[in-house]
């Protein structure tokens, strides 16, 4: 399976962009019949402003019609560049949940850059996003197009929280740490994306602490190296273990630092009650990573896990929660703390909230004067924070 699909020869170079043409829609939701996609449709049905022009899109008209959404239906297969172009040029913002993004996402980004359509997704596939940076960042930045991956639980709370701590402490900020507690479930699309990185060899680049920061040439500081064992943190007076999403979130925060011209060290951990629990969680993580390097064991994991299009029960999604405690320090000894928390399964309810509010921010709110392949904090900033607080998310700094 190819990690990055070949694109038609007309991509970027030969197709015209549409800088001034009116758009039929403010936001199009692509992948609307998948497990996460169906949740985005429900979110827009409940929360989108009455005058918002939105549509749903995917490859199967019957499944899209079965959603009974109060929105027009658009059809395109994720492998059909011409069909994708026909959707993208009609909207101001494209929201997509169709992963693995390294398999299905490149054509959408390619089209968005050519047609100057803003873009959000929920990928955690950092090697794929590095390819986007190398291929599309310069053109998107020059033409004012905002391509913003990582708009789910990975990595909106981490990215916004780290930047808020840095803002509170100022340019003397030297280190920001995050300690995460959560409860939730796993959907099949998330697992499929992870397995794809192992099967394509992209996992090697995934381990690079600066994979999303090609302009950063210094060696990683000790605190920036991915944790592998249980440890006690004296600042927070708590036991910690490696957090499964830290290898995504830390890279996103470091890209934000590079884009904003700051250079504090960032790391995050799972917060655990005691040494035994931290050691158990760290050991499980090492076993899981080792297993994923074996094709036979990956097949076994796939067989016992949810398939793409499947996920946790409604009860699991409704009763989940997360809480991230941030701690920052400066070169002159000052410290600051903050909290980001919310109710709902982080990988589903919170991810959908973050993604949909990111798209609504692009469509409706004032934005930072910045374009290119961005992060949630650098592309959406205070406007997204304001919208998330209005939904009930705690962002307390």
Short mmCIF file of C-alpha atoms in Angstrom, two decimals:
data_model
loop_
_atom_site.label_atom_id
_atom_site.label_comp_id
_atom_site.label_asym_id
_atom_site.label_seq_id
_atom_site.Cartn_x
_atom_site.Cartn_y
_atom_site.Cartn_z
CA UNK A 1 0.00 0.00 0.00
CA UNK A 2 1.49 3.33 -1.03
CA UNK A 3 1.84 5.86 1.75
CA UNK A 4 1.35 8.85 -0.57
CA UNK A 5 -0.74 8.31 -3.70
CA UNK A 6 0.56 9.44 -7.06
CA UNK A 7 -1.26 12.53 -8.28
CA UNK A 8 -2.41 13.32 -11.79
CA UNK A 9 0.12 15.22 -13.88
CA UNK A 10 -2.02 18.36 -13.85
CA UNK A 11 -1.88 18.67 -10.04
CA UNK A 12 -0.76 22.08 -8.71
CA UNK A 13 1.05 23.17 -11.86
CA UNK A 14 -1.56 23.11 -14.60
CA UNK A 15 -4.93 23.46 -12.93
CA UNK A 16 -6.19 27.02 -12.42
CA UNK A 17 -6.96 28.30 -8.93
CA UNK A 18 -10.12 30.25 -8.24
CA UNK A 19 -9.15 33.25 -6.13
CA UNK A 20 -12.29 35.34 -6.64
CA UNK A 21 -14.99 32.95 -7.68
CA UNK A 22 -18.05 32.77 -5.39
CA UNK A 23 -18.41 29.51 -3.49
CA UNK A 24 -21.65 27.57 -3.11
CA UNK A 25 -20.83 26.39 0.43
CA UNK A 26 -19.08 27.64 3.53
CA UNK A 27 -18.10 24.13 4.71
CA UNK A 28 -18.25 20.67 3.17
CA UNK A 29 -17.97 17.59 5.42
CA UNK A 30 -16.22 14.79 3.50
CA UNK A 31 -16.26 11.22 4.81
CA UNK A 32 -19.67 11.86 6.32
CA UNK A 33 -20.74 8.19 6.47
CA UNK A 34 -17.74 6.96 8.49
CA UNK A 35 -17.83 6.54 12.26
CA UNK A 36 -16.37 9.97 12.98
CA UNK A 37 -17.97 11.51 9.91
CA UNK A 38 -21.45 10.63 11.13
CA UNK A 39 -20.68 12.43 14.37
CA UNK A 40 -19.63 15.56 12.48
CA UNK A 41 -22.95 15.54 10.64
CA UNK A 42 -24.80 15.25 13.95
CA UNK A 43 -22.71 18.10 15.40
CA UNK A 44 -23.44 20.43 12.48
CA UNK A 45 -27.11 19.50 12.51
CA UNK A 46 -27.29 20.55 16.15
CA UNK A 47 -24.85 23.45 16.32
CA UNK A 48 -24.31 25.04 12.90
CA UNK A 49 -25.79 28.55 12.53
CA UNK A 50 -29.02 28.61 10.59
CA UNK A 51 -27.50 30.65 7.78
CA UNK A 52 -24.38 28.48 7.39
CA UNK A 53 -24.16 26.92 3.94
CA UNK A 54 -22.89 23.40 4.53
CA UNK A 55 -22.99 20.12 2.64
CA UNK A 56 -22.07 16.49 3.25
CA UNK A 57 -19.93 14.46 0.89
CA UNK A 58 -18.65 10.93 0.30
CA UNK A 59 -18.62 8.18 -2.26
CA UNK A 60 -21.96 6.42 -1.57
CA UNK A 61 -25.12 8.40 -2.22
CA UNK A 62 -27.42 5.87 -0.54
CA UNK A 63 -25.44 5.97 2.71
CA UNK A 64 -25.31 9.76 2.62
CA UNK A 65 -29.06 9.98 2.08
CA UNK A 66 -29.62 7.60 5.00
CA UNK A 67 -28.05 10.18 7.32
CA UNK A 68 -31.11 12.39 6.71
CA UNK A 69 -28.99 15.51 7.17
CA UNK A 70 -30.46 18.98 6.49
CA UNK A 71 -27.75 19.61 3.89
CA UNK A 72 -27.03 19.00 0.19
CA UNK A 73 -25.20 15.82 -0.84
CA UNK A 74 -22.04 15.80 -2.95
CA UNK A 75 -20.44 12.68 -4.42
CA UNK A 76 -16.78 11.89 -5.06
CA UNK A 77 -14.55 8.89 -4.48
CA UNK A 78 -11.39 9.63 -2.51
CA UNK A 79 -9.33 8.24 -5.41
CA UNK A 80 -11.01 10.45 -8.03
CA UNK A 81 -9.08 13.73 -8.33
CA UNK A 82 -11.54 15.23 -10.81
CA UNK A 83 -14.47 14.44 -8.51
CA UNK A 84 -12.61 15.86 -5.51
CA UNK A 85 -11.84 19.04 -7.46
CA UNK A 86 -15.54 19.36 -8.31
CA UNK A 87 -16.32 19.47 -4.58
CA UNK A 88 -13.37 21.50 -3.34
CA UNK A 89 -13.78 24.42 -5.73
CA UNK A 90 -17.37 24.90 -4.49
CA UNK A 91 -16.55 25.41 -0.80
CA UNK A 92 -14.63 27.88 1.34
CA UNK A 93 -13.64 25.20 3.88
CA UNK A 94 -13.20 21.44 3.53
CA UNK A 95 -13.49 19.24 6.63
CA UNK A 96 -12.47 15.63 6.08
CA UNK A 97 -12.50 12.57 8.33
CA UNK A 98 -11.52 10.05 5.62
CA UNK A 99 -8.40 8.26 6.83
CA UNK A 100 -5.82 6.89 6.85
CA UNK A 101 -4.89 10.31 5.57
CA UNK A 102 -1.60 9.13 4.08
CA UNK A 103 -3.75 6.93 1.82
CA UNK A 104 -6.79 9.12 1.19
CA UNK A 105 -5.86 12.67 2.18
CA UNK A 106 -3.25 13.91 -0.27
CA UNK A 107 -5.61 14.50 -3.18
CA UNK A 108 -7.85 16.64 -0.98
CA UNK A 109 -4.98 18.80 0.22
CA UNK A 110 -3.66 19.09 -3.33
CA UNK A 111 -7.04 20.30 -4.49
CA UNK A 112 -7.46 22.70 -1.58
CA UNK A 113 -4.10 24.31 -2.27
CA UNK A 114 -4.88 24.73 -5.97
CA UNK A 115 -8.36 26.14 -5.37
CA UNK A 116 -7.42 28.18 -2.28
CA UNK A 117 -9.89 26.33 -0.06
CA UNK A 118 -9.11 26.15 3.66
CA UNK A 119 -8.77 22.62 5.09
CA UNK A 120 -9.06 20.80 8.43
CA UNK A 121 -8.72 17.13 9.38
CA UNK A 122 -8.06 14.84 12.35
CA UNK A 123 -4.91 13.10 11.22
CA UNK A 124 -2.21 12.07 13.67
CA UNK A 125 0.07 10.90 10.85
CA UNK A 126 3.01 13.25 11.29
CA UNK A 127 5.16 11.77 8.46
CA UNK A 128 2.34 12.45 6.02
CA UNK A 129 2.00 16.03 7.25
CA UNK A 130 5.76 16.49 6.83
CA UNK A 131 5.26 15.54 3.19
CA UNK A 132 2.52 18.17 2.96
CA UNK A 133 4.89 20.77 4.42
CA UNK A 134 7.60 19.94 1.91
CA UNK A 135 5.21 19.81 -1.05
CA UNK A 136 2.59 22.46 -0.37
CA UNK A 137 3.56 24.87 2.43
CA UNK A 138 5.24 27.52 0.28
CA UNK A 139 2.38 27.78 -2.24
CA UNK A 140 -0.35 27.73 0.41
CA UNK A 141 1.45 30.38 2.48
CA UNK A 142 2.00 32.63 -0.54
CA UNK A 143 -1.65 32.44 -1.62
CA UNK A 144 -3.33 32.73 1.79
CA UNK A 145 -4.63 29.14 2.09
CA UNK A 146 -4.81 27.62 5.56
CA UNK A 147 -4.19 23.86 5.66
CA UNK A 148 -4.66 22.79 9.29
CA UNK A 149 -4.27 19.10 10.17
CA UNK A 150 -4.34 17.73 13.76
CA UNK A 151 -7.68 19.34 14.62
CA UNK A 152 -8.94 16.53 16.88
CA UNK A 153 -8.02 15.60 20.44
CA UNK A 154 -4.63 15.18 18.87
CA UNK A 155 -3.65 17.93 18.96
CA UNK A 156 -5.98 20.86 19.73
CA UNK A 157 -5.92 20.77 23.57
CA UNK A 158 -2.15 20.20 23.79
CA UNK A 159 -1.29 22.82 21.19
CA UNK A 160 -3.58 25.52 22.56
CA UNK A 161 -2.60 24.83 26.16
CA UNK A 162 1.14 24.96 25.50
CA UNK A 163 0.82 28.24 23.62
CA UNK A 164 -1.33 29.76 26.37
CA UNK A 165 1.28 28.90 29.00
CA UNK A 166 3.97 30.43 26.80
CA UNK A 167 1.91 33.59 26.35
CA UNK A 168 1.36 33.87 30.09
CA UNK A 169 5.07 33.56 30.87
CA UNK A 170 6.43 35.53 27.92
CA UNK A 171 9.58 35.12 25.84
CA UNK A 172 11.57 33.81 28.82
CA UNK A 173 9.59 30.53 28.70
CA UNK A 174 12.04 27.63 28.66
CA UNK A 175 9.85 24.59 29.29
CA UNK A 176 6.19 23.56 29.17
CA UNK A 177 4.96 20.18 30.41
CA UNK A 178 1.53 18.57 30.16
CA UNK A 179 0.08 15.83 32.39
CA UNK A 180 -2.92 14.03 30.94
CA UNK A 181 -5.74 12.04 32.52
CA UNK A 182 -8.51 10.61 30.35
CA UNK A 183 -11.11 7.91 29.85
CA UNK A 184 -12.57 6.87 26.51
CA UNK A 185 -12.66 4.35 23.69
CA UNK A 186 -10.99 3.54 20.38
CA UNK A 187 -12.47 3.67 16.90
CA UNK A 188 -11.36 1.60 13.95
CA UNK A 189 -10.20 4.48 11.80
CA UNK A 190 -7.65 5.60 14.39
CA UNK A 191 -6.18 2.11 14.58
CA UNK A 192 -6.11 1.78 10.78
CA UNK A 193 -4.06 4.96 10.51
CA UNK A 194 -1.57 3.70 13.10
CA UNK A 195 -1.21 0.31 11.41
CA UNK A 196 -0.68 1.99 8.04
CA UNK A 197 2.34 3.88 9.41
CA UNK A 198 3.95 0.61 10.50
CA UNK A 199 3.15 -1.16 7.25
CA UNK A 200 4.54 1.62 5.06
CA UNK A 201 7.66 2.27 7.14
CA UNK A 202 6.50 5.80 8.01
CA UNK A 203 6.87 4.95 11.70
CA UNK A 204 10.60 5.69 11.42
CA UNK A 205 9.93 9.35 10.61
CA UNK A 206 7.19 9.34 13.27
CA UNK A 207 9.95 8.98 15.88
CA UNK A 208 11.75 12.16 14.78
CA UNK A 209 11.10 14.80 17.48
CA UNK A 210 11.27 17.58 14.86
CA UNK A 211 9.54 15.81 11.97
CA UNK A 212 7.15 18.76 11.55
CA UNK A 213 9.82 21.44 12.02
CA UNK A 214 12.17 21.22 9.04
CA UNK A 215 13.77 24.56 9.93
CA UNK A 216 14.79 23.34 13.40
CA UNK A 217 18.36 22.08 13.22
CA UNK A 218 19.38 21.81 16.88
CA UNK A 219 19.55 18.51 18.74
CA UNK A 220 16.59 17.66 21.01
CA UNK A 221 16.92 18.60 24.65
CA UNK A 222 16.66 15.78 27.18
CA UNK A 223 13.07 16.65 28.08
CA UNK A 224 12.12 16.56 24.39
CA UNK A 225 13.10 12.90 23.95
CA UNK A 226 10.08 10.60 23.97
CA UNK A 227 9.56 9.04 27.43
CA UNK A 228 9.74 5.24 27.61
CA UNK A 229 9.55 4.53 31.35
CA UNK A 230 7.66 5.52 34.47
CA UNK A 231 9.01 8.62 36.21
CA UNK A 232 8.21 10.94 39.10
CA UNK A 233 7.76 14.62 38.29
CA UNK A 234 8.87 16.88 41.15
CA UNK A 235 7.10 19.99 39.82
CA UNK A 236 3.67 18.35 39.78
CA UNK A 237 4.48 15.82 42.52
CA UNK A 238 2.98 12.96 40.52
CA UNK A 239 3.98 9.70 38.87
CA UNK A 240 3.95 9.67 35.09
CA UNK A 241 4.06 7.21 32.20
CA UNK A 242 4.47 7.69 28.44
CA UNK A 243 1.29 9.08 26.91
CA UNK A 244 0.29 7.28 23.68
CA UNK A 245 -0.39 10.48 21.74
CA UNK A 246 2.63 12.43 22.93
CA UNK A 247 4.65 11.50 19.84
CA UNK A 248 2.00 13.40 17.84
CA UNK A 249 1.17 16.29 20.15
CA UNK A 250 4.77 17.19 20.96
CA UNK A 251 5.64 17.46 17.27
CA UNK A 252 2.66 19.72 16.65
CA UNK A 253 3.61 22.02 19.53
CA UNK A 254 7.19 22.18 18.24
CA UNK A 255 5.91 23.18 14.81
CA UNK A 256 3.87 25.92 16.47
CA UNK A 257 7.03 27.10 18.21
CA UNK A 258 8.91 27.17 14.90
CA UNK A 259 6.13 29.12 13.18
CA UNK A 260 5.86 31.61 16.04
CA UNK A 261 9.60 32.04 16.54
CA UNK A 262 9.67 30.61 20.06
CA UNK A 263 11.88 27.79 21.32
CA UNK A 264 10.69 26.36 24.61
CA UNK A 265 10.97 22.63 25.30
CA UNK A 266 7.66 20.71 25.36
CA UNK A 267 6.82 17.25 26.63
CA UNK A 268 3.73 15.47 27.92
CA UNK A 269 2.97 12.40 29.99
CA UNK A 270 0.08 10.36 31.28
CA UNK A 271 -0.59 11.31 34.93
CA UNK A 272 -0.81 8.17 37.10
CA UNK A 273 -1.66 7.76 40.79
CA UNK A 274 1.30 5.62 41.85
CA UNK A 275 4.58 4.01 40.79
CA UNK A 276 3.04 0.60 40.16
CA UNK A 277 0.36 1.99 37.83
CA UNK A 278 2.88 4.12 35.96
CA UNK A 279 5.23 1.16 35.48
CA UNK A 280 2.36 -1.05 34.28
CA UNK A 281 1.22 1.54 31.73
CA UNK A 282 4.78 2.12 30.49
CA UNK A 283 5.34 -1.63 30.12
CA UNK A 284 2.12 -2.08 28.17
CA UNK A 285 3.18 0.69 25.80
CA UNK A 286 6.52 -0.96 25.10
CA UNK A 287 4.85 -4.33 24.44
CA UNK A 288 2.29 -2.76 22.10
CA UNK A 289 4.96 -0.93 20.09
CA UNK A 290 7.02 -4.10 19.78
CA UNK A 291 3.96 -6.03 18.61
CA UNK A 292 3.17 -3.44 15.94
CA UNK A 293 6.54 -4.10 14.28
CA UNK A 294 5.41 -7.68 13.53
CA UNK A 295 3.07 -8.20 10.58
CA UNK A 296 1.56 -11.28 12.21
CA UNK A 297 0.87 -9.45 15.45
CA UNK A 298 -0.54 -6.44 13.57
CA UNK A 299 -2.98 -8.83 11.93
CA UNK A 300 -3.95 -10.17 15.35
CA UNK A 301 -4.47 -6.64 16.71
CA UNK A 302 -6.59 -5.80 13.67
CA UNK A 303 -8.70 -8.93 14.14
CA UNK A 304 -9.68 -8.11 17.75
CA UNK A 305 -10.11 -4.35 17.28
CA UNK A 306 -12.91 -2.24 15.78
CA UNK A 307 -12.89 -2.05 11.99
CA UNK A 308 -12.91 1.29 10.15
CA UNK A 309 -16.42 2.66 10.46
CA UNK A 310 -16.85 1.16 13.94
CA UNK A 311 -16.14 2.56 17.37
CA UNK A 312 -17.18 2.78 21.02
CA UNK A 313 -20.73 2.63 22.32
CA UNK A 314 -22.77 5.76 22.90
CA UNK A 315 -22.37 5.22 26.64
CA UNK A 316 -18.58 5.06 26.39
CA UNK A 317 -18.49 8.21 24.29
CA UNK A 318 -20.86 10.10 26.57
CA UNK A 319 -19.19 9.13 29.87
CA UNK A 320 -15.60 9.68 28.74
CA UNK A 321 -13.57 12.70 29.79
CA UNK A 322 -10.11 14.26 29.79
CA UNK A 323 -8.11 16.69 31.89
CA UNK A 324 -4.72 18.16 30.95
CA UNK A 325 -2.71 20.03 33.58
CA UNK A 326 -0.03 22.30 32.07
CA UNK A 327 3.06 23.52 33.92
CA UNK A 328 5.54 26.03 32.52
CA UNK A 329 8.71 27.68 33.75
CA UNK A 330 11.02 30.49 32.66
CA UNK A 331 14.73 31.16 32.67
CA UNK A 332 14.28 33.58 35.59
CA UNK A 333 12.40 31.07 37.77
CA UNK A 334 8.76 32.09 37.22
CA UNK A 335 6.11 29.39 36.74
CA UNK A 336 2.56 29.18 35.43
CA UNK A 337 -0.11 26.52 35.35
CA UNK A 338 -3.32 25.91 33.43
CA UNK A 339 -6.06 23.38 32.76
CA UNK A 340 -7.82 22.17 29.61
CA UNK A 341 -10.61 19.66 30.27
CA UNK A 342 -13.95 18.50 28.96
CA UNK A 343 -16.60 15.83 29.24
CA UNK A 344 -16.90 13.18 26.51
CA UNK A 345 -14.72 10.47 25.01
CA UNK A 346 -11.53 12.28 23.89
CA UNK A 347 -11.07 10.24 20.69
CA UNK A 348 -14.66 10.76 19.57
CA UNK A 349 -16.82 13.38 21.29
CA UNK A 350 -13.94 15.78 21.98
CA UNK A 351 -12.30 15.12 18.62
CA UNK A 352 -15.56 15.88 16.81
CA UNK A 353 -16.09 19.05 18.83
CA UNK A 354 -12.54 20.28 18.17
CA UNK A 355 -12.73 19.43 14.46
CA UNK A 356 -16.13 20.99 13.81
CA UNK A 357 -15.32 24.11 15.81
CA UNK A 358 -12.04 24.42 13.88
CA UNK A 359 -13.96 24.38 10.59
CA UNK A 360 -16.51 26.87 11.93
CA UNK A 361 -13.69 29.11 13.10
CA UNK A 362 -12.21 29.12 9.59
CA UNK A 363 -15.60 29.94 8.09
CA UNK A 364 -16.91 32.48 10.57
CA UNK A 365 -14.24 34.04 12.78
CA UNK A 366 -11.29 36.46 12.52
CA UNK A 367 -8.08 34.54 12.00
CA UNK A 368 -4.35 35.02 12.60
CA UNK A 369 -2.56 36.65 9.67
CA UNK A 370 -0.84 33.44 8.68
CA UNK A 371 -1.24 30.75 6.01
CA UNK A 372 0.41 27.54 4.87
CA UNK A 373 0.54 24.15 6.57
CA UNK A 374 -0.37 25.33 10.06
CA UNK A 375 -1.26 24.02 13.51
CA UNK A 376 -4.46 24.71 15.47
CA UNK A 377 -2.83 27.41 17.61
CA UNK A 378 -1.07 29.18 14.74
CA UNK A 379 -3.92 28.93 12.25
CA UNK A 380 -6.97 29.41 14.50
CA UNK A 381 -5.64 30.85 17.76
CA UNK A 382 -7.84 32.87 20.09
CA UNK A 383 -10.93 32.50 17.93
CA UNK A 384 -10.91 28.72 18.36
CA UNK A 385 -10.30 29.06 22.11
CA UNK A 386 -13.31 31.37 22.36
CA UNK A 387 -15.54 28.95 20.47
CA UNK A 388 -14.40 25.92 22.50
CA UNK A 389 -15.06 27.75 25.76
CA UNK A 390 -18.55 28.57 24.49
CA UNK A 391 -19.21 24.84 24.01
CA UNK A 392 -18.36 24.14 27.66
CA UNK A 393 -14.73 23.10 27.34
CA UNK A 394 -12.63 24.34 30.25
CA UNK A 395 -9.64 26.39 29.07
CA UNK A 396 -8.42 27.96 32.31
CA UNK A 397 -5.10 29.85 32.30
#
